[in-house]
């Protein structure tokens, strides 16, 4: 087969047989977020490029190298020459939507979560895609370290619910603009010594934002950055205090953590607390969750000064880890009943039975391929139908048929009268109980 075009590099298809894995994570993510008081927010897949430049930061890899941006053709859009970018992450869009809809005038803290696709032009590898998906949560209005601990607790709770093991939590503080100024000076002095070895982008960063050199993906820059000064040694009293209180609260919550002074995160908006949950089960791209505080971002994007914080988890990485750790997924809905029809009259009866049972919530299928009986039964077996009915002229005449349990082979005579639904339900429910009892 010669396809005219293949899937773009760094993107993935989710085929129907695998979708239940996504549904498992999405369902548990929604349930956990809602238990912590978060409600869903939805916002556009693309935004004005300015939004990402201002929030994620001009000197980050995301903005400098990884954004998918377009300027729409003027004939189609009435001379709108604005540049738009496919969202590389969800925080900027959330803050923009929160401000544009005046949500900070309501009760605080405001808590919002999202499940979104994101786009970054990165070098694809296992766990690193160009189109990927995030579950994220953002909280606005609290400057208390309790909020930081609550966010970490939400992420941890989801990780536990989906059954992941061996995930480490790393925390750090990257201070505020006050302490960061001293730190940037120390960093600049450190990197000046290896100036001739830095990559072209990092040379520019040395002048504008030396902290960004620390998350450069180039091998040489990462090597040079290994012995660089760490921000935690430069924290002001307020940031130090905040970090101490966070550690205390995590201990009260019984959440284990390690301090990793090297975490700086790859986005510019962070202040004070940053954190990551990391697994070793899926290779190099093991960070399944990253987040932190961004107390200056709301004001930077045009709102009143409002402390805020959040995190996002990569859904592909969560699913890869679940697969590698053989975690349980919620199984997809299976076919309750397949009705095999032979002949025109039987088909009419089949369609009417199917509609009645579907209205009652059952998953019912019948032949739409004009197949013979043998092929229909083969299909019923393939899709794992729990029960089957064969309908032919005899069954139409007697107004009844045999319901067959495909696993046990047991058969039940069942009449198509006003007790049909009740009888069908009794048989299906007792079969379900039987299966549960077998498992115990
Ligand atoms: P981030 O660390 O850039 O943070 O991304 C969050 C998570 O998304 C990562 O930990 C990873 O699991 C996943 N991820 C990132 N890039 C890729 C990729 N190319 N392929 C697959 N998965 C990926 C943010 O995006 C922040 N907005 C998080 C945040 C929310 N901070 C505060 N609020």
PDB file of N, CA and C and ligand atoms in Angstrom, residues 88-91 114 120 122 127-130 132-134 137-138 265 267 269-270 276 287-292 294 309-314 316-317, ligand 1:
ATOM      1  N   UNK A  88       2.352  25.559  23.032  1.00  0.00           N
ATOM      2  CA  UNK A  88       3.380  24.587  23.429  1.00  0.00           C
ATOM      3  C   UNK A  88       3.136  24.071  24.841  1.00  0.00           C
ATOM      4  N   UNK A  89       2.227  24.675  25.569  1.00  0.00           N
ATOM      5  CA  UNK A  89       1.895  24.302  26.953  1.00  0.00           C
ATOM      6  C   UNK A  89       0.586  24.980  27.333  1.00  0.00           C
ATOM      7  N   UNK A  90       0.089  24.726  28.543  1.00  0.00           N
ATOM      8  CA  UNK A  90      -1.247  25.198  28.886  1.00  0.00           C
ATOM      9  C   UNK A  90      -1.342  26.359  29.867  1.00  0.00           C
ATOM     10  N   UNK A  91      -0.233  26.708  30.516  1.00  0.00           N
ATOM     11  CA  UNK A  91      -0.332  27.740  31.556  1.00  0.00           C
ATOM     12  C   UNK A  91      -0.659  29.115  30.964  1.00  0.00           C
ATOM     13  N   UNK A 114      -7.059  21.184  32.990  1.00  0.00           N
ATOM     14  CA  UNK A 114      -7.280  21.002  31.544  1.00  0.00           C
ATOM     15  C   UNK A 114      -6.631  19.706  31.075  1.00  0.00           C
ATOM     16  N   UNK A 120       5.359  21.042  20.240  1.00  0.00           N
ATOM     17  CA  UNK A 120       6.720  21.574  20.346  1.00  0.00           C
ATOM     18  C   UNK A 120       7.572  20.883  19.291  1.00  0.00           C
ATOM     19  N   UNK A 122      10.364  19.456  18.800  1.00  0.00           N
ATOM     20  CA  UNK A 122      11.532  18.880  19.454  1.00  0.00           C
ATOM     21  C   UNK A 122      12.027  17.704  18.643  1.00  0.00           C
ATOM     22  N   UNK A 127       8.841   8.942  24.408  1.00  0.00           N
ATOM     23  CA  UNK A 127       8.361   9.846  25.454  1.00  0.00           C
ATOM     24  C   UNK A 127       8.520  11.316  25.115  1.00  0.00           C
ATOM     25  N   UNK A 128       9.049  11.610  23.921  1.00  0.00           N
ATOM     26  CA  UNK A 128       9.149  13.026  23.532  1.00  0.00           C
ATOM     27  C   UNK A 128       8.576  13.180  22.131  1.00  0.00           C
ATOM     28  N   UNK A 129       7.452  13.879  22.056  1.00  0.00           N
ATOM     29  CA  UNK A 129       6.746  14.007  20.782  1.00  0.00           C
ATOM     30  C   UNK A 129       6.640  15.464  20.370  1.00  0.00           C
ATOM     31  N   UNK A 130       6.220  15.654  19.130  1.00  0.00           N
ATOM     32  CA  UNK A 130       5.996  17.025  18.659  1.00  0.00           C
ATOM     33  C   UNK A 130       4.560  17.454  18.920  1.00  0.00           C
ATOM     34  N   UNK A 132       1.926  16.342  21.758  1.00  0.00           N
ATOM     35  CA  UNK A 132       1.747  15.501  22.938  1.00  0.00           C
ATOM     36  C   UNK A 132       0.573  16.054  23.739  1.00  0.00           C
ATOM     37  N   UNK A 133       0.241  15.361  24.822  1.00  0.00           N
ATOM     38  CA  UNK A 133      -0.959  15.752  25.585  1.00  0.00           C
ATOM     39  C   UNK A 133      -0.626  15.954  27.049  1.00  0.00           C
ATOM     40  N   UNK A 134      -1.264  16.945  27.622  1.00  0.00           N
ATOM     41  CA  UNK A 134      -1.019  17.231  29.042  1.00  0.00           C
ATOM     42  C   UNK A 134      -2.322  17.236  29.828  1.00  0.00           C
ATOM     43  N   UNK A 137      -3.068  21.457  35.953  1.00  0.00           N
ATOM     44  CA  UNK A 137      -3.935  22.095  36.951  1.00  0.00           C
ATOM     45  C   UNK A 137      -3.275  23.396  37.384  1.00  0.00           C
ATOM     46  N   UNK A 138      -4.080  24.442  37.525  1.00  0.00           N
ATOM     47  CA  UNK A 138      -3.544  25.757  37.896  1.00  0.00           C
ATOM     48  C   UNK A 138      -4.394  26.330  39.021  1.00  0.00           C
ATOM     49  N   UNK A 265      13.647  24.154  35.641  1.00  0.00           N
ATOM     50  CA  UNK A 265      12.505  24.154  34.727  1.00  0.00           C
ATOM     51  C   UNK A 265      12.854  24.933  33.453  1.00  0.00           C
ATOM     52  N   UNK A 267      10.932  26.891  31.573  1.00  0.00           N
ATOM     53  CA  UNK A 267      10.049  28.004  31.199  1.00  0.00           C
ATOM     54  C   UNK A 267      10.327  29.168  32.147  1.00  0.00           C
ATOM     55  N   UNK A 269       8.535  31.593  33.526  1.00  0.00           N
ATOM     56  CA  UNK A 269       7.619  32.264  34.458  1.00  0.00           C
ATOM     57  C   UNK A 269       7.718  31.818  35.912  1.00  0.00           C
ATOM     58  N   UNK A 270       8.532  30.808  36.195  1.00  0.00           N
ATOM     59  CA  UNK A 270       8.519  30.264  37.559  1.00  0.00           C
ATOM     60  C   UNK A 270       9.176  31.179  38.595  1.00  0.00           C
ATOM     61  N   UNK A 276       9.230  18.310  40.235  1.00  0.00           N
ATOM     62  CA  UNK A 276       9.071  17.330  39.152  1.00  0.00           C
ATOM     63  C   UNK A 276       8.868  15.941  39.755  1.00  0.00           C
ATOM     64  N   UNK A 287      10.513  12.454  33.094  1.00  0.00           N
ATOM     65  CA  UNK A 287       9.765  13.427  33.895  1.00  0.00           C
ATOM     66  C   UNK A 287       8.292  13.344  33.499  1.00  0.00           C
ATOM     67  N   UNK A 288       7.483  12.777  34.377  1.00  0.00           N
ATOM     68  CA  UNK A 288       6.071  12.612  34.026  1.00  0.00           C
ATOM     69  C   UNK A 288       5.256  13.834  34.432  1.00  0.00           C
ATOM     70  N   UNK A 289       5.825  14.667  35.303  1.00  0.00           N
ATOM     71  CA  UNK A 289       5.074  15.845  35.765  1.00  0.00           C
ATOM     72  C   UNK A 289       6.046  16.958  36.117  1.00  0.00           C
ATOM     73  N   UNK A 290       5.699  18.176  35.744  1.00  0.00           N
ATOM     74  CA  UNK A 290       6.540  19.315  36.111  1.00  0.00           C
ATOM     75  C   UNK A 290       5.667  20.500  36.458  1.00  0.00           C
ATOM     76  N   UNK A 291       6.100  21.271  37.437  1.00  0.00           N
ATOM     77  CA  UNK A 291       5.285  22.437  37.775  1.00  0.00           C
ATOM     78  C   UNK A 291       5.967  23.348  38.769  1.00  0.00           C
ATOM     79  N   UNK A 292       5.213  24.310  39.253  1.00  0.00           N
ATOM     80  CA  UNK A 292       5.751  25.235  40.234  1.00  0.00           C
ATOM     81  C   UNK A 292       4.916  26.491  40.327  1.00  0.00           C
ATOM     82  N   UNK A 294       4.222  30.575  39.888  1.00  0.00           N
ATOM     83  CA  UNK A 294       4.532  31.647  38.915  1.00  0.00           C
ATOM     84  C   UNK A 294       3.841  32.924  39.374  1.00  0.00           C
ATOM     85  N   UNK A 309       0.085  29.134  40.803  1.00  0.00           N
ATOM     86  CA  UNK A 309       0.959  27.967  40.701  1.00  0.00           C
ATOM     87  C   UNK A 309       0.235  26.838  39.978  1.00  0.00           C
ATOM     88  N   UNK A 310       1.005  25.837  39.546  1.00  0.00           N
ATOM     89  CA  UNK A 310       0.350  24.727  38.848  1.00  0.00           C
ATOM     90  C   UNK A 310       1.346  23.671  38.432  1.00  0.00           C
ATOM     91  N   UNK A 311       0.846  22.706  37.682  1.00  0.00           N
ATOM     92  CA  UNK A 311       1.723  21.650  37.141  1.00  0.00           C
ATOM     93  C   UNK A 311       1.060  21.076  35.894  1.00  0.00           C
ATOM     94  N   UNK A 312       1.841  20.338  35.129  1.00  0.00           N
ATOM     95  CA  UNK A 312       1.257  19.577  34.017  1.00  0.00           C
ATOM     96  C   UNK A 312       1.955  18.225  33.925  1.00  0.00           C
ATOM     97  N   UNK A 313       1.161  17.230  33.511  1.00  0.00           N
ATOM     98  CA  UNK A 313       1.704  15.876  33.356  1.00  0.00           C
ATOM     99  C   UNK A 313       1.603  15.478  31.896  1.00  0.00           C
ATOM    100  N   UNK A 314       2.596  14.802  31.387  1.00  0.00           N
ATOM    101  CA  UNK A 314       2.552  14.324  30.008  1.00  0.00           C
ATOM    102  C   UNK A 314       1.776  13.013  29.945  1.00  0.00           C
ATOM    103  N   UNK A 316       1.254  10.919  27.432  1.00  0.00           N
ATOM    104  CA  UNK A 316       1.960   9.824  26.749  1.00  0.00           C
ATOM    105  C   UNK A 316       2.942   9.170  27.723  1.00  0.00           C
ATOM    106  N   UNK A 317       3.645  10.020  28.491  1.00  0.00           N
ATOM    107  CA  UNK A 317       4.641   9.463  29.422  1.00  0.00           C
ATOM    108  C   UNK A 317       3.969   8.674  30.537  1.00  0.00           C
TER     109      UNK A 317
HETATM  110  P1  LIG B   1       6.746  21.193  31.093  1.00  0.00           P
HETATM  111  O1  LIG B   1       7.742  20.636  32.074  1.00  0.00           O
HETATM  112  O2  LIG B   1       7.295  21.849  29.905  1.00  0.00           O
HETATM  113  O3  LIG B   1       5.835  22.186  31.910  1.00  0.00           O
HETATM  114  O4  LIG B   1       5.754  20.056  30.639  1.00  0.00           O
HETATM  115  C1  LIG B   1       5.022  19.324  31.567  1.00  0.00           C
HETATM  116  C2  LIG B   1       5.079  17.845  31.238  1.00  0.00           C
HETATM  117  O5  LIG B   1       4.628  17.648  29.894  1.00  0.00           O
HETATM  118  C3  LIG B   1       6.468  17.230  31.248  1.00  0.00           C
HETATM  119  O6  LIG B   1       6.838  16.873  32.562  1.00  0.00           O
HETATM  120  C4  LIG B   1       6.279  16.019  30.375  1.00  0.00           C
HETATM  121  O7  LIG B   1       5.677  14.967  31.109  1.00  0.00           O
HETATM  122  C5  LIG B   1       5.284  16.527  29.339  1.00  0.00           C
HETATM  123  N1  LIG B   1       6.006  16.937  28.104  1.00  0.00           N
HETATM  124  C6  LIG B   1       6.646  18.090  27.861  1.00  0.00           C
HETATM  125  N2  LIG B   1       7.166  18.099  26.621  1.00  0.00           N
HETATM  126  C7  LIG B   1       6.850  16.922  26.056  1.00  0.00           C
HETATM  127  C8  LIG B   1       7.072  16.319  24.775  1.00  0.00           C
HETATM  128  N3  LIG B   1       7.735  16.951  23.808  1.00  0.00           N
HETATM  129  N4  LIG B   1       6.592  15.073  24.551  1.00  0.00           N
HETATM  130  C9  LIG B   1       5.891  14.407  25.505  1.00  0.00           C
HETATM  131  N5  LIG B   1       5.625  14.939  26.731  1.00  0.00           N
HETATM  132  C10 LIG B   1       6.107  16.164  27.009  1.00  0.00           C
HETATM  133  C11 LIG B   1       4.773  22.848  31.360  1.00  0.00           C
HETATM  134  O8  LIG B   1       4.322  22.634  30.276  1.00  0.00           O
HETATM  135  C12 LIG B   1       4.152  23.810  32.346  1.00  0.00           C
HETATM  136  N6  LIG B   1       3.069  24.523  31.661  1.00  0.00           N
HETATM  137  C13 LIG B   1       3.642  23.072  33.564  1.00  0.00           C
HETATM  138  C14 LIG B   1       3.017  23.993  34.561  1.00  0.00           C
HETATM  139  C15 LIG B   1       1.701  24.205  34.729  1.00  0.00           C
HETATM  140  N7  LIG B   1       3.664  24.770  35.402  1.00  0.00           N
HETATM  141  C16 LIG B   1       2.779  25.475  36.097  1.00  0.00           C
HETATM  142  N8  LIG B   1       1.597  25.149  35.690  1.00  0.00           N
END
